[in-house]
XYZ file of C-alpha atoms in Angstrom:
480
model
C 57.263 -102.685 -12.784
C 53.519 -102.221 -12.820
C 53.509 -100.345 -16.094
C 54.680 -103.522 -17.793
C 51.356 -105.149 -17.011
C 49.808 -102.623 -19.348
C 52.428 -103.135 -22.028
C 51.115 -106.278 -23.656
C 50.311 -106.277 -27.327
C 46.749 -107.474 -27.881
C 47.884 -110.185 -30.265
C 50.406 -111.686 -27.851
C 48.991 -114.388 -25.580
C 50.025 -114.573 -21.925
C 52.111 -117.546 -20.788
C 51.363 -119.119 -17.462
C 54.504 -120.664 -16.063
C 53.890 -123.847 -14.132
C 55.849 -124.957 -11.121
C 57.171 -127.999 -12.924
C 60.702 -127.367 -14.184
C 60.331 -130.000 -16.896
C 57.553 -128.008 -18.520
C 59.911 -125.114 -19.020
C 61.762 -127.172 -21.594
C 58.646 -127.899 -23.664
C 58.307 -125.563 -26.674
C 55.175 -123.421 -26.433
C 52.636 -123.951 -29.185
C 49.945 -121.473 -28.118
C 51.948 -118.240 -28.191
C 52.002 -115.767 -31.071
C 55.350 -114.092 -30.544
C 56.093 -110.565 -31.719
C 58.270 -111.700 -34.634
C 55.284 -113.671 -35.937
C 52.446 -111.373 -34.926
C 54.111 -108.435 -36.705
C 55.778 -110.304 -39.542
C 54.038 -108.497 -42.409
C 53.019 -104.913 -43.073
C 49.414 -106.081 -42.881
C 50.089 -107.530 -39.419
C 51.542 -104.204 -38.340
C 48.429 -102.397 -39.485
C 46.438 -104.588 -37.127
C 48.872 -103.645 -34.367
C 48.236 -99.957 -35.015
C 44.489 -100.533 -35.048
C 44.897 -102.254 -31.689
C 46.509 -99.073 -30.385
C 43.626 -96.970 -31.681
C 41.251 -99.309 -29.866
C 42.768 -98.311 -26.526
C 42.097 -94.595 -27.093
C 39.351 -92.913 -25.131
C 38.041 -89.441 -24.397
C 35.512 -90.402 -21.742
C 37.910 -90.259 -18.781
C 39.137 -86.815 -19.848
C 35.590 -85.541 -20.219
C 34.476 -86.795 -16.807
C 37.586 -85.611 -14.987
C 37.564 -82.120 -16.433
C 33.831 -81.683 -15.871
C 33.639 -82.943 -12.296
C 36.959 -81.576 -11.008
C 36.191 -78.092 -12.349
C 33.142 -75.823 -12.593
C 31.257 -77.379 -15.517
C 28.829 -79.557 -13.537
C 27.070 -79.715 -10.186
C 25.527 -82.424 -8.044
C 21.764 -82.666 -8.321
C 20.813 -85.120 -5.591
C 19.927 -88.137 -7.745
C 23.352 -89.746 -7.775
C 26.551 -88.727 -6.027
C 29.311 -91.180 -5.302
C 32.295 -89.045 -6.311
C 32.721 -86.858 -3.250
C 36.453 -87.424 -2.901
C 37.140 -86.310 -6.478
C 34.446 -83.660 -6.894
C 35.480 -82.140 -3.558
C 39.246 -82.588 -4.185
C 39.867 -84.962 -1.280
C 41.567 -87.737 -3.247
C 44.818 -89.505 -2.444
C 47.042 -92.036 -4.204
C 44.894 -94.857 -2.805
C 41.509 -93.233 -3.427
C 38.957 -95.597 -4.968
C 37.655 -92.967 -7.376
C 41.139 -92.197 -8.674
C 41.986 -95.883 -8.912
C 38.835 -96.931 -10.739
C 37.890 -93.881 -12.808
C 40.917 -91.681 -13.397
C 43.998 -93.865 -13.775
C 45.612 -92.765 -17.020
C 48.712 -94.932 -16.612
C 47.220 -98.173 -17.916
C 45.529 -97.203 -21.169
C 48.146 -94.691 -22.273
C 51.219 -96.817 -21.620
C 49.376 -99.691 -23.279
C 49.007 -97.549 -26.399
C 52.689 -96.609 -26.185
C 53.794 -100.219 -25.947
C 51.632 -101.330 -28.850
C 53.007 -98.682 -31.187
C 56.582 -99.176 -29.992
C 56.319 -102.821 -30.996
C 55.052 -101.751 -34.409
C 57.825 -99.188 -34.804
C 60.400 -101.877 -34.043
C 58.909 -104.408 -36.460
C 57.928 -102.145 -39.372
C 61.341 -101.650 -41.021
C 61.778 -105.374 -41.744
C 58.112 -106.394 -42.030
C 57.349 -108.346 -45.205
C 55.608 -106.505 -48.007
C 53.050 -108.954 -49.401
C 50.568 -106.703 -51.215
C 50.576 -103.876 -53.717
C 50.700 -100.623 -51.787
C 52.424 -102.064 -48.728
C 55.397 -99.722 -49.020
C 53.136 -96.681 -48.955
C 51.225 -98.214 -46.072
C 54.465 -98.899 -44.194
C 55.215 -95.173 -44.219
C 51.707 -94.264 -43.096
C 51.783 -96.789 -40.263
C 55.006 -95.296 -38.943
C 53.323 -91.890 -38.990
C 50.280 -93.208 -37.141
C 52.441 -94.978 -34.560
C 54.441 -91.799 -33.888
C 51.238 -89.766 -33.651
C 49.727 -92.202 -31.153
C 52.924 -92.347 -29.105
C 52.976 -88.569 -28.829
C 49.245 -88.435 -28.067
C 49.437 -90.978 -25.244
C 52.518 -89.410 -23.663
C 50.884 -85.973 -23.822
C 47.817 -87.301 -22.027
C 50.047 -88.705 -19.283
C 51.612 -85.265 -18.913
C 48.205 -83.610 -18.549
C 47.175 -86.008 -15.784
C 50.331 -86.377 -13.732
C 52.429 -83.247 -14.211
C 52.368 -79.651 -13.061
C 52.204 -76.843 -15.605
C 55.198 -76.726 -17.913
C 58.578 -75.585 -16.679
C 61.719 -76.895 -18.427
C 63.162 -78.443 -15.272
C 59.846 -79.720 -13.949
C 59.104 -83.405 -13.451
C 57.486 -85.133 -16.424
C 56.713 -88.840 -16.893
C 58.804 -91.675 -18.353
C 58.894 -91.346 -22.162
C 59.053 -94.849 -23.577
C 60.518 -95.227 -27.062
C 60.843 -99.023 -27.008
C 59.196 -101.928 -25.216
C 61.120 -102.645 -22.025
C 60.710 -104.650 -18.834
C 62.937 -102.607 -16.540
C 61.836 -99.845 -14.151
C 61.918 -96.411 -15.766
C 62.412 -93.040 -14.087
C 60.565 -89.811 -14.754
C 62.448 -87.226 -16.833
C 62.464 -83.429 -16.948
C 59.832 -81.571 -18.948
C 62.234 -80.024 -21.440
C 63.452 -83.474 -22.514
C 59.919 -84.875 -22.470
C 58.572 -82.138 -24.740
C 61.554 -82.460 -27.041
C 60.542 -86.072 -27.593
C 56.858 -85.133 -28.030
C 57.755 -82.551 -30.644
C 60.122 -84.904 -32.469
C 57.461 -87.622 -32.730
C 54.653 -85.368 -33.919
C 56.898 -83.440 -36.316
C 58.002 -86.638 -38.051
C 54.448 -87.958 -38.099
C 53.256 -84.986 -40.167
C 55.433 -85.968 -43.109
C 54.114 -89.538 -43.087
C 50.378 -89.218 -42.464
C 47.798 -88.869 -45.276
C 46.948 -85.268 -46.084
C 43.244 -85.924 -46.542
C 40.151 -86.312 -44.380
C 38.666 -89.405 -46.010
C 38.941 -91.452 -42.801
C 38.447 -89.426 -39.636
C 38.771 -92.483 -37.408
C 42.519 -92.595 -38.110
C 45.201 -89.934 -37.809
C 45.862 -87.535 -40.668
C 47.910 -84.381 -41.226
C 45.171 -82.152 -39.814
C 44.991 -84.107 -36.561
C 48.794 -84.022 -36.314
C 48.683 -80.236 -36.611
C 46.018 -80.197 -33.892
C 48.044 -82.327 -31.504
C 51.157 -80.256 -32.194
C 49.167 -77.082 -31.467
C 47.995 -78.527 -28.133
C 51.484 -79.609 -27.159
C 52.863 -76.164 -27.979
C 50.030 -74.480 -26.045
C 50.928 -76.371 -22.880
C 54.634 -75.762 -23.429
C 54.139 -72.054 -24.039
C 55.707 -72.282 -27.493
C 53.396 -69.635 -28.910
C 54.693 -69.389 -32.512
C 54.404 -73.171 -32.945
C 50.923 -73.193 -31.409
C 49.823 -70.391 -33.736
C 51.254 -71.922 -36.910
C 49.824 -75.381 -36.313
C 46.402 -74.072 -35.306
C 46.418 -71.963 -38.489
C 47.323 -74.982 -40.615
C 44.359 -76.853 -39.118
C 41.948 -73.955 -39.611
C 42.977 -73.678 -43.260
C 42.037 -77.333 -43.745
C 38.817 -77.293 -41.712
C 36.841 -74.037 -41.463
C 34.231 -73.375 -38.799
C 30.783 -74.890 -39.236
C 27.849 -72.594 -39.917
C 25.374 -71.857 -37.122
C 22.834 -74.056 -38.881
C 25.251 -76.971 -39.118
C 27.037 -76.702 -35.773
C 24.435 -78.682 -33.735
C 24.661 -81.520 -36.265
C 28.264 -82.168 -35.223
C 26.982 -83.417 -31.863
C 24.405 -85.771 -33.357
C 26.956 -87.206 -35.827
C 24.954 -85.988 -38.807
C 28.059 -84.199 -40.057
C 31.755 -84.158 -39.189
C 32.463 -80.496 -39.988
C 35.327 -79.093 -37.873
C 36.330 -82.613 -36.756
C 39.576 -84.120 -38.066
C 39.819 -87.136 -35.775
C 37.145 -88.974 -33.805
C 36.626 -92.237 -31.955
C 33.866 -94.623 -32.994
C 31.144 -94.985 -30.409
C 27.998 -96.922 -31.253
C 25.725 -99.557 -29.681
C 27.916 -102.351 -31.016
C 31.235 -100.837 -29.865
C 30.325 -98.531 -26.947
C 30.666 -96.921 -24.495
C 27.709 -94.568 -24.106
C 29.333 -91.155 -23.749
C 26.107 -89.464 -22.726
C 25.784 -91.831 -19.774
C 28.606 -89.954 -18.071
C 25.926 -87.400 -17.232
C 22.536 -89.134 -17.572
C 21.303 -92.705 -17.444
C 19.331 -94.157 -20.344
C 15.572 -93.705 -20.394
C 12.755 -96.229 -20.234
C 9.026 -96.411 -20.744
C 6.969 -96.646 -17.552
C 3.191 -96.970 -17.807
C 3.341 -95.697 -21.364
C 5.391 -92.634 -20.465
C 9.061 -91.904 -21.102
C 11.065 -91.758 -17.891
C 14.593 -90.433 -18.109
C 17.373 -92.291 -16.335
C 19.190 -91.062 -13.255
C 20.701 -87.601 -13.628
C 24.290 -88.205 -12.595
C 25.570 -84.640 -13.091
C 23.673 -81.452 -13.839
C 24.989 -78.419 -15.698
C 26.538 -75.894 -13.326
C 24.720 -72.599 -12.883
C 28.000 -70.877 -13.707
C 28.174 -72.479 -17.138
C 24.438 -72.258 -17.805
C 24.404 -68.518 -17.144
C 27.509 -67.850 -19.267
C 25.725 -68.183 -22.605
C 24.204 -65.426 -24.691
C 20.534 -66.046 -25.426
C 21.266 -66.321 -29.158
C 24.295 -68.634 -28.826
C 23.822 -71.817 -30.844
C 26.145 -73.617 -28.418
C 23.592 -73.286 -25.640
C 21.006 -75.317 -27.525
C 23.626 -77.790 -28.760
C 25.254 -78.417 -25.385
C 22.591 -78.188 -22.676
C 18.837 -78.428 -22.212
C 16.170 -77.620 -19.660
C 14.322 -80.898 -20.147
C 10.504 -80.588 -19.658
C 10.166 -84.339 -19.033
C 12.252 -83.811 -15.899
C 10.869 -80.461 -14.824
C 7.293 -81.720 -15.104
C 8.142 -84.484 -12.649
C 9.941 -82.260 -10.163
C 13.383 -83.612 -11.099
C 16.593 -81.651 -11.809
C 16.040 -80.530 -15.393
C 19.119 -78.549 -16.508
C 21.186 -81.338 -18.013
C 23.949 -82.030 -20.542
C 22.629 -82.502 -24.076
C 25.962 -82.617 -25.913
C 26.211 -86.409 -26.068
C 22.497 -87.273 -26.007
C 22.745 -89.256 -29.242
C 19.487 -90.714 -30.544
C 16.002 -90.131 -29.219
C 15.010 -91.254 -25.726
C 14.444 -95.035 -25.381
C 16.119 -95.782 -28.754
C 19.139 -98.043 -29.174
C 21.374 -95.047 -29.948
C 20.424 -92.981 -26.902
C 23.557 -91.472 -25.310
C 25.734 -92.732 -28.194
C 27.860 -90.267 -30.145
C 31.350 -90.483 -31.562
C 34.162 -89.061 -29.456
C 35.444 -85.824 -30.984
C 39.188 -85.559 -30.384
C 40.104 -82.448 -32.394
C 37.908 -79.757 -33.911
C 38.218 -76.268 -35.346
C 36.661 -74.329 -32.469
C 39.504 -75.432 -30.210
C 42.093 -74.441 -32.820
C 40.699 -70.904 -33.031
C 41.093 -70.570 -29.286
C 44.605 -72.024 -29.261
C 45.581 -69.547 -31.951
C 43.907 -66.660 -30.141
C 45.773 -67.462 -26.915
C 49.074 -67.879 -28.739
C 48.595 -64.569 -30.534
C 47.691 -62.784 -27.297
C 50.825 -64.150 -25.638
C 52.823 -62.655 -28.518
C 51.106 -59.284 -27.900
C 49.006 -59.644 -31.035
C 45.844 -58.923 -29.097
C 44.015 -56.527 -31.477
C 43.680 -55.736 -35.156
C 44.116 -58.146 -38.049
C 45.431 -61.663 -37.331
C 45.059 -61.233 -33.587
C 43.352 -62.746 -30.578
C 40.611 -60.176 -31.114
C 40.013 -61.189 -34.730
C 39.971 -64.903 -33.838
C 37.448 -64.399 -31.038
C 35.259 -62.270 -33.274
C 35.323 -64.814 -36.109
C 34.363 -67.594 -33.703
C 31.691 -65.503 -32.008
C 30.109 -64.485 -35.303
C 29.729 -68.157 -36.269
C 28.200 -69.145 -32.940
C 25.974 -66.205 -31.935
C 23.182 -64.673 -33.995
C 23.550 -60.897 -34.089
C 27.003 -61.093 -32.534
C 28.588 -57.796 -31.468
C 32.360 -57.738 -32.108
C 34.616 -57.129 -29.129
C 37.638 -54.854 -28.849
C 40.609 -55.863 -26.736
C 42.918 -53.314 -25.190
C 45.690 -55.436 -23.683
C 47.311 -58.828 -23.569
C 45.793 -59.599 -20.157
C 42.328 -58.633 -21.359
C 42.782 -60.898 -24.356
C 43.874 -63.876 -22.240
C 40.861 -63.425 -19.958
C 38.574 -63.293 -22.998
C 40.129 -66.447 -24.450
C 39.706 -68.370 -21.197
C 36.083 -67.271 -20.922
C 35.488 -68.386 -24.492
C 37.153 -71.760 -23.890
C 34.716 -72.242 -20.993
C 31.651 -71.885 -23.238
C 33.070 -73.369 -26.457
C 34.709 -76.512 -25.019
C 32.679 -77.719 -22.007
C 32.414 -81.494 -21.558
C 35.288 -82.024 -24.023
C 38.082 -82.683 -21.529
C 39.858 -79.324 -21.186
C 38.595 -77.110 -18.339
C 40.485 -78.478 -15.314
C 43.678 -78.832 -17.323
C 43.229 -75.292 -18.691
C 42.990 -73.816 -15.204
C 46.103 -75.727 -14.132
C 48.255 -74.661 -17.076
C 47.190 -71.005 -16.705
C 47.753 -71.017 -12.926
C 44.096 -70.198 -12.199
C 41.785 -71.485 -9.429
C 38.629 -73.515 -9.782
C 35.911 -71.146 -8.607
C 32.425 -72.586 -8.383
C 29.286 -70.596 -7.713
C 27.903 -71.164 -4.244
C 24.893 -72.859 -5.863
C 27.211 -75.312 -7.647
C 29.393 -76.302 -4.673
C 28.202 -79.213 -2.527
C 30.038 -77.770 0.495
C 31.646 -74.450 1.363
C 35.103 -76.029 1.255
C 34.506 -77.324 -2.277
C 33.692 -73.927 -3.763
C 37.309 -73.057 -4.542
C 40.468 -74.979 -5.363
C 43.128 -72.313 -5.100
C 45.559 -71.754 -7.942
C 48.648 -73.919 -7.731
C 47.125 -76.410 -5.296
C 48.888 -79.761 -5.496
C 45.579 -81.494 -6.267
C 45.611 -80.036 -9.776
C 48.077 -82.891 -10.391
C 46.779 -86.420 -9.905
C 48.709 -88.809 -7.667
C 50.788 -91.598 -9.108
C 48.818 -94.724 -8.121
C 50.291 -96.445 -5.087
C 50.549 -99.760 -6.909
C 52.759 -98.106 -9.531
C 55.119 -96.809 -6.856
C 55.359 -100.252 -5.293
C 56.111 -101.933 -8.615
C 58.468 -99.361 -10.138
C 61.245 -98.442 -7.730
C 62.286 -95.512 -9.950
C 58.836 -93.890 -10.064
C 58.581 -90.677 -8.029
C 55.344 -89.579 -6.370
C 53.909 -86.129 -7.041
C 54.265 -83.429 -4.399
C 51.611 -83.424 -1.695
C 50.703 -87.126 -1.761
């Protein structure tokens, strides 16, 4: 089973079996087995940290930007035609190398499953270990739910109870595992994240590890995709009560890591740890003949997104830029600024922390959930949520009035487009709402790549061919 190759705890060394039968009888001395590697509570904390280390937002960001209508090709670099133009298959190189979610997410699952198995009997050797034991269980459950939810977003159609989900692994196993139905899958997701809430710290002192706020955020996301509107609303509200929206003056500072307002959970990204998130869209700059020369522009901002912002919207200046250094040299100049990091040519250029959950998203989850419950206008409605968010983002904002559920849903989706670009949501949003990708003609490299019709099978990624060959119980997605 190919998944098993990803299910190796970082602290466990691989054993190479020789062809000599006699060597099989020699006790191994260079292997740290699980019962030793996770013997103490402190050891288990290192196991959980190893699971955190496998987390990433970069693949989500790139997939959702390039598969949807957030970016456009600009002529300086374009080697993603099969994915950007929706021509990929289960053996496509771009899917294999850039968008294979199986490996990292099942690796996270295996690491935390090993911790969950070892924790109950792990030795307590320090003061505070019993409290830590409880927290580690909460973190492991949170990470297990997070990784399984990401697998759902990549490889599954929009939620229907009898639809085909992925294998949900609750222990480390070596046998092939079949996909299960979505109702069962989401029952397991909800059980894990619900238990995690009672075990995680209810403070924001360390935003690089899970806490109660981030558990509420993940639960709100899960419920959004499931269409469990009351649960989505209540968890988004719990998050908002813990982390209010940033002011207009402070909002841009979130993206330069000067502040962490709105953010409950983030991934460390710096020159020592990497990767450079901004390099998804623009190469690093250099000095040529005494002048700053920006690196290759990999993806430009789509005209559709660029033209969607109000002139006084602080998000426009925080997210994108018409860079004079490019325009003055006749190069494509409308580029992504969101992850620019430090100044050009500095060591921190294109380095920012990966924001996993923040308050702006929670407002929009709550607004959508309220609209779906026909709470589209008045107090505590989709209308009030959109107006609160708009007032904090746009100078001189004019409140909107919503007259129907459908109008509210359309307004929420439009607001998600301009609030959450380059954060890993757009393509998945269109899939779960049953909407098409519709690019402007100026953003589409070819006529055939202007529209991906709603419900097209390519909204779901193919199970990699090597997984099908290794796991006889794995079922391929429709259309591949």
